[in-house]
Short mmCIF file of C-alpha atoms in Angstrom, two decimals:
data_model
loop_
_atom_site.label_atom_id
_atom_site.label_comp_id
_atom_site.label_asym_id
_atom_site.label_seq_id
_atom_site.Cartn_x
_atom_site.Cartn_y
_atom_site.Cartn_z
CA MET M 1 26.85 17.83 -8.84
CA THR M 2 25.59 21.14 -7.35
CA PRO M 3 24.43 21.34 -3.57
CA SER M 4 20.85 21.36 -4.96
CA LYS M 5 21.10 18.83 -7.41
CA GLY M 6 23.59 16.59 -6.30
CA ALA M 7 24.94 15.19 -3.09
CA ALA M 8 22.80 15.68 -0.08
CA GLY M 9 23.31 15.44 3.70
CA PRO M 10 24.58 17.99 6.12
CA THR M 11 28.14 19.49 5.36
CA ASP M 12 30.00 17.49 8.38
CA ARG M 13 28.38 13.99 6.90
CA PRO M 14 30.69 11.86 4.52
CA VAL M 15 28.98 10.51 1.76
CA LEU M 16 28.77 7.03 1.73
CA TRP M 17 26.79 6.04 -1.83
CA GLN M 18 27.31 7.91 -4.84
CA MET M 19 26.55 6.89 -8.36
CA ARG M 20 26.97 9.12 -11.15
CA GLY M 21 25.81 8.86 -15.18
CA ILE M 22 23.32 5.55 -14.44
CA THR M 23 21.40 5.00 -17.24
CA LYS M 24 18.82 1.21 -17.46
CA ARG M 25 16.95 0.41 -20.59
CA TYR M 26 14.25 -2.28 -21.18
CA GLY M 27 13.78 -2.89 -24.05
CA GLY M 28 12.79 0.44 -25.73
CA VAL M 29 12.07 2.03 -22.26
CA VAL M 30 14.43 4.12 -20.49
CA ALA M 31 13.98 3.51 -17.10
CA LEU M 32 17.03 5.66 -15.83
CA ASP M 33 18.96 8.31 -17.82
CA GLY M 34 21.83 9.31 -16.93
CA VAL M 35 21.23 9.62 -13.08
CA ASP M 36 23.59 11.24 -10.76
CA PHE M 37 22.65 10.39 -7.02
CA ALA M 38 24.23 10.74 -3.59
CA CYS M 39 23.27 10.14 -0.05
CA SER M 40 25.47 10.29 3.21
CA ALA M 41 25.88 8.58 6.30
CA GLY M 42 23.70 9.41 9.18
CA THR M 43 20.81 10.69 6.93
CA ILE M 44 17.49 9.77 6.45
CA HIS M 45 17.21 10.86 2.29
CA ALA M 46 13.61 10.68 0.95
CA ILE M 47 13.19 9.43 -2.52
CA LEU M 48 10.05 10.88 -4.21
CA GLY M 49 8.31 10.54 -8.05
CA GLU M 50 5.29 9.19 -9.10
CA ASN M 51 4.86 5.03 -10.24
CA GLY M 52 6.64 4.78 -13.27
CA ALA M 53 9.59 7.73 -12.33
CA GLY M 54 12.48 5.67 -11.91
CA LYS M 55 12.54 4.70 -8.29
CA SER M 56 12.33 0.98 -7.93
CA THR M 57 14.54 0.92 -10.88
CA LEU M 58 17.34 2.84 -8.77
CA VAL M 59 16.65 0.48 -5.71
CA LYS M 60 16.97 -2.55 -7.43
CA ILE M 61 20.59 -1.33 -9.09
CA MET M 62 21.64 -0.33 -5.62
CA SER M 63 20.52 -3.50 -4.13
CA GLY M 64 22.21 -5.68 -6.31
CA VAL M 65 18.89 -6.91 -8.02
CA VAL M 66 19.55 -5.74 -11.60
CA ARG M 67 22.96 -4.01 -13.64
CA PRO M 68 23.06 -0.76 -14.82
CA ASP M 69 23.46 -0.44 -18.50
CA ALA M 70 26.04 2.51 -17.97
CA GLY M 71 27.37 4.53 -14.88
CA THR M 72 29.56 3.71 -11.55
CA MET M 73 28.77 3.72 -7.95
CA ALA M 74 30.75 3.76 -4.88
CA VAL M 75 30.37 3.10 -1.53
CA GLU M 76 32.35 5.33 0.75
CA GLY M 77 34.29 6.17 -2.56
CA ALA M 78 35.52 2.83 -3.15
CA PRO M 79 34.18 1.91 -6.95
CA VAL M 80 31.28 -0.87 -6.83
CA SER M 81 29.74 -3.34 -8.87
CA PHE M 82 26.94 -5.66 -7.95
CA GLY M 83 26.10 -8.94 -9.68
CA ALA M 84 23.73 -10.00 -7.49
CA PRO M 85 21.85 -8.69 -4.13
CA ALA M 86 24.57 -10.86 -2.48
CA GLY M 87 27.14 -8.46 -3.42
CA ALA M 88 25.17 -5.28 -2.09
CA THR M 89 24.75 -7.24 0.74
CA ALA M 90 28.82 -7.75 0.95
CA ALA M 91 29.15 -4.22 0.84
CA GLY M 92 26.71 -2.90 3.44
CA ILE M 93 23.69 -2.46 1.55
CA SER M 94 20.05 -3.75 2.75
CA CYS M 95 16.58 -3.45 1.27
CA VAL M 96 13.27 -3.63 2.20
CA PHE M 97 11.27 -4.13 -0.38
CA GLN M 98 7.28 -3.48 -0.99
CA GLU M 99 6.97 -6.98 -1.82
CA LEU M 100 8.00 -9.41 1.07
CA SER M 101 10.61 -12.02 0.90
CA LEU M 102 9.85 -13.92 3.64
CA LEU M 103 8.88 -17.50 3.65
CA PRO M 104 5.53 -18.10 5.09
CA HIS M 105 6.04 -21.87 6.45
CA LEU M 106 9.31 -20.90 8.19
CA SER M 107 9.34 -19.03 11.73
CA VAL M 108 9.32 -15.65 12.62
CA ALA M 109 13.32 -16.74 13.53
CA ASP M 110 14.31 -19.00 10.38
CA ASN M 111 13.34 -15.80 8.29
CA ILE M 112 15.24 -13.43 10.17
CA PHE M 113 18.47 -15.57 10.11
CA ILE M 114 18.02 -17.13 6.89
CA THR M 115 21.03 -16.34 4.79
CA ASN M 116 23.55 -16.65 7.89
CA PRO M 117 21.80 -18.41 11.09
CA PRO M 118 24.03 -18.81 14.09
CA ARG M 119 25.45 -22.49 13.73
CA ARG M 120 26.92 -24.89 16.84
CA TYR M 121 29.11 -27.91 16.06
CA GLY M 122 28.39 -27.35 12.13
CA MET M 123 24.91 -27.22 12.96
CA ILE M 124 22.17 -24.29 12.90
CA ASP M 125 21.62 -23.69 16.62
CA VAL M 126 18.03 -23.27 16.55
CA ALA M 127 17.63 -22.07 20.51
CA GLY M 128 20.72 -19.79 19.99
CA GLN M 129 18.69 -18.41 16.67
CA ARG M 130 15.36 -18.00 19.12
CA ARG M 131 17.50 -15.87 21.47
CA GLU M 132 18.96 -13.74 19.15
CA ALA M 133 16.01 -13.18 17.35
CA GLU M 134 13.88 -12.18 20.30
CA ALA M 135 16.79 -10.11 21.41
CA LEU M 136 16.76 -8.23 17.96
CA LEU M 137 13.11 -7.44 18.19
CA ALA M 138 13.40 -6.61 21.44
CA ARG M 139 15.67 -3.57 20.72
CA LEU M 140 13.54 -2.88 17.59
CA GLY M 141 10.61 -2.38 19.76
CA TRP M 142 8.45 -5.46 18.76
CA THR M 143 8.28 -7.46 21.45
CA ASP M 144 4.71 -8.82 20.50
CA ILE M 145 6.16 -11.05 17.62
CA ASP M 146 7.15 -14.11 18.83
CA PRO M 147 10.18 -15.45 17.24
CA ARG M 148 8.88 -19.03 17.36
CA GLU M 149 5.83 -18.04 15.38
CA GLN M 150 5.27 -19.11 11.71
CA VAL M 151 5.20 -16.31 9.66
CA ARG M 152 1.82 -17.11 8.09
CA ASP M 153 0.38 -16.71 10.96
CA LEU M 154 1.39 -12.77 11.18
CA SER M 155 -0.68 -9.71 10.43
CA LEU M 156 0.36 -8.05 7.05
CA SER M 157 1.61 -5.49 9.54
CA GLN M 158 4.02 -7.77 11.37
CA ARG M 159 4.99 -9.62 8.46
CA GLN M 160 6.54 -6.05 7.30
CA MET M 161 8.37 -5.51 10.75
CA VAL M 162 10.01 -9.11 10.40
CA GLU M 163 11.33 -8.04 7.23
CA ILE M 164 12.84 -5.06 8.41
CA ALA M 165 14.52 -6.77 11.52
CA LYS M 166 15.53 -9.77 9.10
CA MET M 167 17.35 -6.54 6.92
CA LEU M 168 18.87 -5.02 10.36
CA ALA M 169 20.39 -8.62 11.25
CA ARG M 170 23.05 -8.24 8.47
CA GLY M 171 24.62 -5.27 10.31
CA PRO M 172 24.08 -2.36 7.37
CA LYS M 173 25.72 0.57 6.38
CA MET M 174 22.28 1.44 4.36
CA LEU M 175 19.15 0.54 4.78
CA ILE M 176 16.49 1.05 1.88
CA LEU M 177 12.98 1.19 2.67
CA ASP M 178 10.62 0.76 -0.30
CA GLU M 179 7.14 2.01 0.97
CA ALA M 180 7.78 -0.14 4.20
CA THR M 181 5.38 1.54 6.43
CA SER M 182 2.40 1.62 3.74
CA ALA M 183 1.34 -2.35 5.35
CA LEU M 184 1.20 -0.89 8.78
CA ALA M 185 -0.88 0.42 11.45
CA GLY M 186 -0.55 3.87 12.72
CA GLU M 187 1.09 2.50 16.16
CA ASP M 188 3.51 0.34 14.34
CA VAL M 189 4.43 3.52 12.24
CA GLU M 190 5.29 5.42 14.93
CA LYS M 191 7.44 2.36 16.31
CA VAL M 192 9.10 2.18 12.87
CA PHE M 193 9.78 5.68 13.00
CA ASP M 194 11.29 5.87 16.46
CA LEU M 195 13.54 3.32 15.19
CA LEU M 196 14.83 4.86 12.34
CA HIS M 197 16.07 8.05 13.60
CA ARG M 198 17.73 5.99 16.26
CA LEU M 199 19.47 4.09 13.33
CA ARG M 200 20.22 7.33 11.82
CA ASN M 201 21.70 8.98 14.91
CA GLU M 202 23.65 5.59 15.24
CA GLY M 203 25.16 6.54 11.84
CA LEU M 204 23.23 4.56 9.53
CA SER M 205 22.20 5.60 6.12
CA ILE M 206 18.62 5.43 5.41
CA ILE M 207 17.05 5.75 1.74
CA TYR M 208 13.10 6.19 2.39
CA ILE M 209 10.81 5.80 -0.37
CA SER M 210 7.24 6.41 0.33
CA HIS M 211 4.37 8.17 -1.45
CA ARG M 212 2.93 9.56 2.00
CA LEU M 213 4.36 13.42 2.51
CA HIS M 214 3.51 13.56 5.95
CA GLU M 215 5.61 10.46 6.27
CA THR M 216 8.90 12.00 5.18
CA ASP M 217 8.47 15.62 6.13
CA ARG M 218 8.63 14.00 9.86
CA LEU M 219 11.43 12.39 8.59
CA ALA M 220 13.82 13.03 6.33
CA ASP M 221 16.94 15.01 6.24
CA ASN M 222 17.22 15.35 2.71
CA TYR M 223 15.10 14.65 -0.60
CA SER M 224 15.72 13.58 -4.25
CA VAL M 225 12.64 13.84 -6.59
CA PHE M 226 12.77 11.65 -9.82
CA ARG M 227 10.75 12.16 -13.05
CA ASN M 228 10.02 9.99 -15.91
CA GLY M 229 13.61 8.27 -15.43
CA ARG M 230 15.38 10.87 -14.29
CA HIS M 231 16.90 12.90 -11.46
CA VAL M 232 15.08 16.48 -11.12
CA GLU M 233 16.47 18.05 -7.84
CA THR M 234 17.95 17.01 -4.74
CA PHE M 235 17.33 19.51 -1.88
CA PRO M 236 17.57 19.56 2.23
CA LYS M 237 14.74 19.68 4.23
CA GLY M 238 12.59 23.09 4.48
CA VAL M 239 13.62 24.42 0.85
CA HIS M 240 10.13 23.33 -0.85
CA ASP M 241 7.28 22.87 0.84
CA SER M 242 4.67 20.18 -0.10
CA ASP M 243 2.99 21.62 -2.99
CA GLU M 244 6.09 22.53 -4.61
CA ILE M 245 7.52 18.71 -4.26
CA VAL M 246 4.24 17.68 -5.65
CA GLN M 247 5.02 19.93 -8.58
CA LEU M 248 8.60 18.42 -9.08
CA MET M 249 7.51 15.00 -9.07
CA ILE M 250 4.52 14.92 -11.66
CA GLY M 251 5.80 18.16 -13.51
CA ARG M 252 2.23 19.78 -13.10
CA GLU M 253 0.24 21.75 -10.62
CA VAL M 254 -1.96 19.67 -8.43
CA LYS M 255 -5.02 22.23 -7.77
CA LYS M 256 -6.81 19.85 -5.57
CA LEU M 257 -5.97 16.61 -4.52
CA PHE M 258 -9.76 15.34 -3.58
CA PRO M 259 -12.71 15.78 -6.13
CA ALA M 260 -15.43 18.36 -4.61
CA LYS M 261 -18.05 16.61 -2.46
CA PRO M 262 -21.74 16.95 -3.88
CA PRO M 263 -23.81 19.93 -1.88
CA HIS M 264 -25.58 17.98 1.09
CA ARG M 265 -28.61 16.27 -0.69
CA ALA M 266 -31.25 13.99 0.36
CA ALA M 267 -29.78 10.54 0.92
CA GLY M 268 -30.49 8.05 -1.45
CA GLU M 269 -32.05 4.63 -0.87
CA PRO M 270 -30.40 2.24 1.35
CA VAL M 271 -28.63 -0.33 -1.39
CA LEU M 272 -26.26 -2.08 1.25
CA GLN M 273 -27.47 -3.06 4.86
CA VAL M 274 -25.26 -5.14 7.13
CA ARG M 275 -27.39 -6.12 10.64
CA ASP M 276 -25.90 -7.60 13.45
CA LEU M 277 -22.74 -9.23 11.66
CA ASN M 278 -20.58 -11.57 14.10
CA TRP M 279 -17.78 -13.14 13.26
CA ALA M 280 -15.71 -14.06 16.37
CA PRO M 281 -13.43 -12.63 17.67
CA ARG M 282 -13.43 -10.30 14.61
CA LEU M 283 -16.51 -8.38 14.17
CA VAL M 284 -19.35 -7.89 17.12
CA ASP M 285 -22.93 -7.03 16.15
CA LEU M 286 -22.04 -4.54 13.39
CA SER M 287 -24.90 -2.92 11.43
CA LEU M 288 -24.21 -0.44 8.82
CA THR M 289 -26.11 0.93 5.57
CA VAL M 290 -24.57 2.29 2.44
CA ARG M 291 -27.12 4.20 0.27
CA ARG M 292 -26.93 4.94 -3.49
CA GLY M 293 -24.75 7.39 -4.32
CA GLU M 294 -22.75 7.50 -1.42
CA ILE M 295 -18.91 6.93 -0.61
CA VAL M 296 -19.10 5.62 3.22
CA GLY M 297 -15.55 5.71 4.74
CA LEU M 298 -14.28 3.06 7.34
CA GLY M 299 -11.82 4.28 9.68
CA GLY M 300 -10.48 3.16 13.25
CA LEU M 301 -7.22 1.67 13.99
CA ASP M 302 -5.77 -1.14 11.85
CA GLY M 303 -6.97 -4.66 12.70
CA GLN M 304 -10.20 -3.63 14.26
CA GLY M 305 -12.31 -5.92 11.79
CA GLN M 306 -12.46 -3.82 8.60
CA ARG M 307 -11.26 -5.75 6.26
CA GLU M 308 -13.00 -8.90 8.20
CA LEU M 309 -16.15 -6.79 7.10
CA LEU M 310 -15.39 -6.46 3.44
CA LEU M 311 -14.46 -9.98 3.35
CA GLY M 312 -17.76 -10.92 5.50
CA ILE M 313 -20.09 -9.01 2.93
CA PHE M 314 -18.50 -10.53 0.13
CA GLY M 315 -19.17 -14.40 0.96
CA VAL M 316 -15.05 -14.39 1.97
CA LEU M 317 -15.60 -15.73 5.71
CA ARG M 318 -17.25 -19.15 6.58
CA GLN M 319 -19.68 -19.56 9.88
CA GLN M 320 -20.31 -15.85 10.18
CA ARG M 321 -23.43 -14.72 11.56
CA GLY M 322 -25.96 -11.79 10.81
CA THR M 323 -27.75 -10.65 7.96
CA VAL M 324 -27.04 -8.84 4.50
CA GLU M 325 -29.87 -7.20 2.30
CA ILE M 326 -29.38 -5.52 -0.67
CA ASP M 327 -32.17 -3.22 -1.63
CA GLY M 328 -33.78 -3.54 1.39
CA GLU M 329 -34.10 -7.91 0.71
CA PRO M 330 -32.17 -10.07 2.67
CA VAL M 331 -29.74 -12.00 0.37
CA ARG M 332 -27.32 -15.22 1.29
CA ILE M 333 -23.59 -14.62 -0.24
CA ASP M 334 -21.63 -17.76 0.78
CA SER M 335 -18.74 -17.07 -2.16
CA PRO M 336 -16.94 -14.30 -3.93
CA ALA M 337 -19.26 -15.76 -7.28
CA GLY M 338 -22.08 -15.14 -5.85
CA ALA M 339 -21.16 -11.54 -4.58
CA LYS M 340 -20.40 -10.34 -8.06
CA SER M 341 -23.18 -12.34 -9.83
CA ARG M 342 -26.00 -10.55 -12.11
CA SER M 343 -28.51 -10.53 -9.31
CA HIS M 344 -26.02 -8.57 -6.47
CA ARG M 345 -23.06 -7.09 -8.75
CA MET M 346 -20.73 -6.28 -6.10
CA ALA M 347 -17.12 -5.99 -6.34
CA LEU M 348 -13.85 -6.04 -4.07
CA ILE M 349 -10.82 -4.32 -4.27
CA PRO M 350 -8.50 -6.45 -2.19
CA GLU M 351 -5.83 -5.46 0.33
CA ASP M 352 -2.85 -6.91 -1.61
CA ARG M 353 -3.09 -6.22 -5.23
CA LYS M 354 -0.09 -8.58 -6.35
CA THR M 355 -1.38 -11.59 -4.50
CA GLU M 356 -4.93 -11.02 -3.87
CA GLY M 357 -6.04 -8.83 -7.18
CA LEU M 358 -3.75 -9.93 -10.13
CA VAL M 359 -2.12 -13.12 -11.81
CA LEU M 360 1.43 -10.90 -12.33
CA PRO M 361 2.53 -13.48 -14.73
CA MET M 362 -0.64 -13.13 -16.98
CA SER M 363 -0.86 -10.37 -19.81
CA VAL M 364 -2.70 -6.64 -18.78
CA ALA M 365 -5.72 -7.82 -20.95
CA GLU M 366 -6.04 -11.43 -19.31
CA ASN M 367 -6.12 -9.47 -16.09
CA ILE M 368 -8.79 -7.16 -16.65
CA SER M 369 -10.98 -9.95 -18.25
CA LEU M 370 -10.88 -12.17 -15.87
CA ALA M 371 -13.82 -11.03 -13.53
CA SER M 372 -16.31 -10.86 -16.65
CA LEU M 373 -15.22 -13.12 -19.07
CA GLY M 374 -18.92 -14.58 -18.93
CA GLU M 375 -19.95 -11.42 -20.75
CA VAL M 376 -17.42 -12.26 -23.67
CA THR M 377 -18.00 -16.03 -23.60
CA ARG M 378 -20.62 -17.75 -26.17
CA GLY M 379 -20.63 -21.50 -25.09
CA VAL M 380 -17.06 -22.54 -25.21
CA SER M 381 -15.38 -19.82 -27.09
CA ILE M 382 -14.22 -16.40 -26.23
CA ASP M 383 -15.19 -13.57 -28.43
CA ARG M 384 -11.38 -12.03 -28.75
CA ARG M 385 -13.01 -9.10 -30.58
CA ARG M 386 -15.28 -8.04 -28.26
CA GLU M 387 -12.66 -8.48 -25.29
CA ALA M 388 -9.95 -6.59 -26.91
CA GLU M 389 -12.30 -3.42 -27.20
CA ARG M 390 -13.66 -4.06 -23.73
CA VAL M 391 -9.91 -3.90 -22.29
CA ALA M 392 -9.16 -0.94 -24.42
CA GLU M 393 -11.84 0.88 -23.58
CA MET M 394 -10.49 0.28 -19.66
CA VAL M 395 -6.79 0.85 -20.72
CA ARG M 396 -8.60 4.41 -21.85
CA ARG M 397 -10.78 5.27 -18.96
CA LEU M 398 -8.36 4.38 -16.31
CA LYS M 399 -5.61 6.27 -18.09
CA ILE M 400 -3.20 2.77 -17.53
CA LYS M 401 0.10 3.46 -18.87
CA VAL M 402 1.19 0.03 -20.60
CA GLY M 403 3.49 -0.29 -23.73
CA ALA M 404 1.38 -3.40 -24.81
CA VAL M 405 -1.99 -5.39 -22.97
CA THR M 406 0.31 -8.26 -23.99
CA ASP M 407 2.70 -7.57 -21.44
CA PRO M 408 2.79 -9.18 -18.07
CA ALA M 409 0.56 -7.19 -15.34
CA GLY M 410 3.93 -7.90 -13.11
CA THR M 411 6.07 -5.54 -15.50
CA LEU M 412 3.91 -2.50 -14.66
CA SER M 413 4.38 0.15 -12.04
CA GLY M 414 2.10 -0.27 -8.76
CA GLY M 415 -0.11 2.55 -9.48
CA ASN M 416 -1.08 0.94 -13.21
CA GLN M 417 -1.25 -2.37 -11.62
CA GLN M 418 -3.86 -1.24 -8.72
CA LYS M 419 -5.85 0.52 -12.04
CA ILE M 420 -5.99 -2.85 -14.00
CA VAL M 421 -7.58 -4.48 -10.85
CA LEU M 422 -9.82 -1.74 -10.72
CA ALA M 423 -10.70 -1.99 -14.31
CA LYS M 424 -11.26 -5.93 -14.00
CA TRP M 425 -13.79 -5.09 -11.56
CA LEU M 426 -15.17 -2.14 -13.35
CA LEU M 427 -16.03 -4.62 -15.92
CA THR M 428 -18.29 -6.60 -14.20
CA GLU M 429 -20.41 -3.02 -13.84
CA PRO M 430 -20.95 -3.24 -9.76
CA ARG M 431 -23.31 -1.26 -7.90
CA ILE M 432 -21.78 -2.16 -4.71
CA ILE M 433 -18.23 -1.55 -4.66
CA LEU M 434 -15.96 -2.29 -1.25
CA LEU M 435 -12.29 -1.06 -1.39
CA ASN M 436 -9.54 -2.27 1.06
CA ASP M 437 -6.97 0.61 1.75
CA PRO M 438 -6.52 1.10 -2.27
CA THR M 439 -4.28 3.47 -2.66
CA ARG M 440 -1.64 2.24 -0.14
CA GLY M 441 1.93 2.58 -2.00
CA ILE M 442 0.50 4.64 -4.91
CA ASP M 443 1.78 7.79 -6.01
CA ILE M 444 0.20 11.36 -5.68
CA GLY M 445 -0.98 11.36 -9.14
CA THR M 446 -2.55 7.92 -9.32
CA LYS M 447 -4.42 8.62 -6.09
CA GLN M 448 -5.94 11.72 -7.46
CA GLU M 449 -7.28 9.77 -10.49
CA ILE M 450 -8.36 6.95 -8.21
CA TYR M 451 -10.43 9.42 -5.97
CA GLN M 452 -11.84 11.29 -9.26
CA LEU M 453 -13.33 7.63 -10.32
CA LEU M 454 -14.82 7.00 -6.73
CA ARG M 455 -16.55 10.07 -7.03
CA ASP M 456 -17.44 9.55 -10.56
CA LEU M 457 -18.71 5.83 -9.75
CA ALA M 458 -21.20 7.22 -6.72
CA ASP M 459 -22.57 10.09 -8.60
CA GLU M 460 -23.41 7.24 -11.49
CA GLY M 461 -25.42 5.45 -8.25
CA ALA M 462 -22.99 3.23 -6.77
CA ALA M 463 -22.77 2.74 -3.25
CA VAL M 464 -19.03 2.44 -2.41
CA LEU M 465 -17.85 1.38 1.18
CA PHE M 466 -14.28 2.64 1.54
CA TYR M 467 -12.13 1.33 4.25
CA SER M 468 -8.58 3.28 4.06
CA THR M 469 -6.02 3.92 7.06
CA ASP M 470 -5.31 7.33 5.60
CA TYR M 471 -7.19 10.13 7.71
CA ASP M 472 -6.76 12.31 4.72
CA GLU M 473 -8.44 10.10 2.29
CA LEU M 474 -11.42 9.69 5.25
CA ILE M 475 -11.96 13.32 5.28
CA GLY M 476 -11.51 13.86 1.43
CA CYS M 477 -13.39 11.39 -0.35
CA CYS M 478 -16.21 10.57 2.22
CA ASP M 479 -19.98 11.49 2.59
CA ARG M 480 -20.23 9.84 5.84
CA VAL M 481 -17.32 7.76 8.20
CA VAL M 482 -18.00 4.74 10.42
CA ILE M 483 -15.37 4.04 13.05
CA VAL M 484 -14.64 0.37 13.78
CA TYR M 485 -13.19 -0.48 17.13
CA GLN M 486 -12.87 -4.18 18.53
CA GLY M 487 -15.51 -5.19 15.92
CA ARG M 488 -18.33 -2.85 16.73
CA ILE M 489 -19.03 0.38 14.86
CA VAL M 490 -18.72 3.10 17.57
CA ARG M 491 -19.62 6.15 15.73
CA GLU M 492 -20.53 7.51 12.52
CA LEU M 493 -19.19 10.64 11.32
CA ALA M 494 -21.13 13.13 8.71
CA ASP M 495 -20.59 16.63 6.96
CA ALA M 496 -18.63 18.64 9.41
CA GLU M 497 -17.82 16.07 11.92
CA ILE M 498 -15.43 14.36 9.96
CA THR M 499 -12.22 16.01 11.19
CA GLU M 500 -9.02 14.03 12.02
CA THR M 501 -9.58 14.99 15.72
CA ASN M 502 -13.19 13.55 15.64
CA ILE M 503 -11.69 10.11 13.45
CA VAL M 504 -8.64 9.98 15.91
CA ALA M 505 -10.48 10.50 18.94
CA ALA M 506 -13.46 7.64 18.00
CA ALA M 507 -10.61 5.07 16.63
CA LEU M 508 -8.94 5.04 19.92
CA ASN M 509 -12.79 4.91 21.89
CA LEU M 510 -11.81 7.88 23.86
CA GLN M 511 -14.62 8.91 26.24
CA GLY M 512 -15.83 12.09 25.46
CA SER M 513 -15.54 11.56 22.24
CA GLY M 514 -19.37 10.77 21.03
CA ALA M 515 -18.84 7.07 20.45
CA THR M 516 -21.94 4.83 20.86
CA ALA M 517 -22.12 1.45 20.05
CA GLY M 518 -25.40 2.10 18.21
CA ALA M 519 -24.15 4.52 16.09
CA ARG M 520 -26.88 5.76 13.38
CA THR M 521 -27.05 4.40 9.95
#
């Protein structure tokens, strides 16, 4: 391979991992087509590409989850062939997948050492395991995680950290991270970045997969871009700027990531109003308004009550206090079924599409129809022709890439799975749309399509409440942004006020940021 197309890393770094001519087919679909790829010890190597580009298949082959149909692999020059993940682990390859592999009813310590617990007299040394887990978490800088706590009681961000700790406990030569920071809060992302730099300096090879270019720009020494199952180019940091990298990823120029916001216009009538919502200790006297045709962003540090607010509006929480009004009339919504009813017409795009938004073994068509079956049901029978027409329209409108709508939803890429979740709710014809970090772990091309979809829905009269952990999304998509801090709205930003500086200052509740508990809505 030539320097710009093949093995990456500084010239004084030995190649740790090498693949030649790797091909993998799933039926008639070529997931990887004769791929050559290499990475060096002591480097952070970013792998970029849209969903469906072949990144996930590449990682599954490297970690022993699937076998390639053709090609060779080598670790430190020695040929390897993995029949199972255990083989990759034995060769020093550990992978943190986007779908976590933790057991929720076991403790943090049990999960970290699940495959190789410390033993004493032939039995698991529970006290020793706890001490080792505590020492490992402290070394990683994650002292807020109690090794005795059950994983099910942790936040998504903490569970992601436990998954990383679990893989590092195996002492790998190469650590693969697949969207490892997509579920992390900002401060936790910084901890992971610090850790990865330390591990890189200790000689560990790190493969980093992310759709967030600002992250790879901070981390990566080298980049490899994949498109349509092929390796496009490998290059060191600084050779291409962000726009050029995006063009390599999608094969075309992205002229503008975010759609143009409409010119300043008179605010539409209030559609959704929340007054003094309380759900101790997460929500405290929280009030806001979303108007017709408006996209309102929810900002602030992760875990300040944004998710609970969306769940409370949608009727998921119990024993909350306060008032929700639709079109100026107080309503009682005590279940998701009530929220999506024809009288309210709400939709909630959940945080975790795989566990909360989809039934992965069910088909694409069944998932798309799930929330609106009543619209195609006559008595006890379903009008399959009408259902098929509605599904086909959603596949066309959202440009869902699928071989057949009878394929299981779990076989699609992350971006297309998220489109299925959106399609499912769009079929209910919602007028109030609640979104919980909907672009997490999605490629830049699909993000662009979702941003345009949200703007189109707002232009058609929908009221959109959009929580995002990505400041660029809040700035680029939203007409107004309200910042949540410790369960309260502390500041509202509009028009030219929507800047990263203002969002960060308000998110930290800094004095002088203009934050007030009674922000205008």
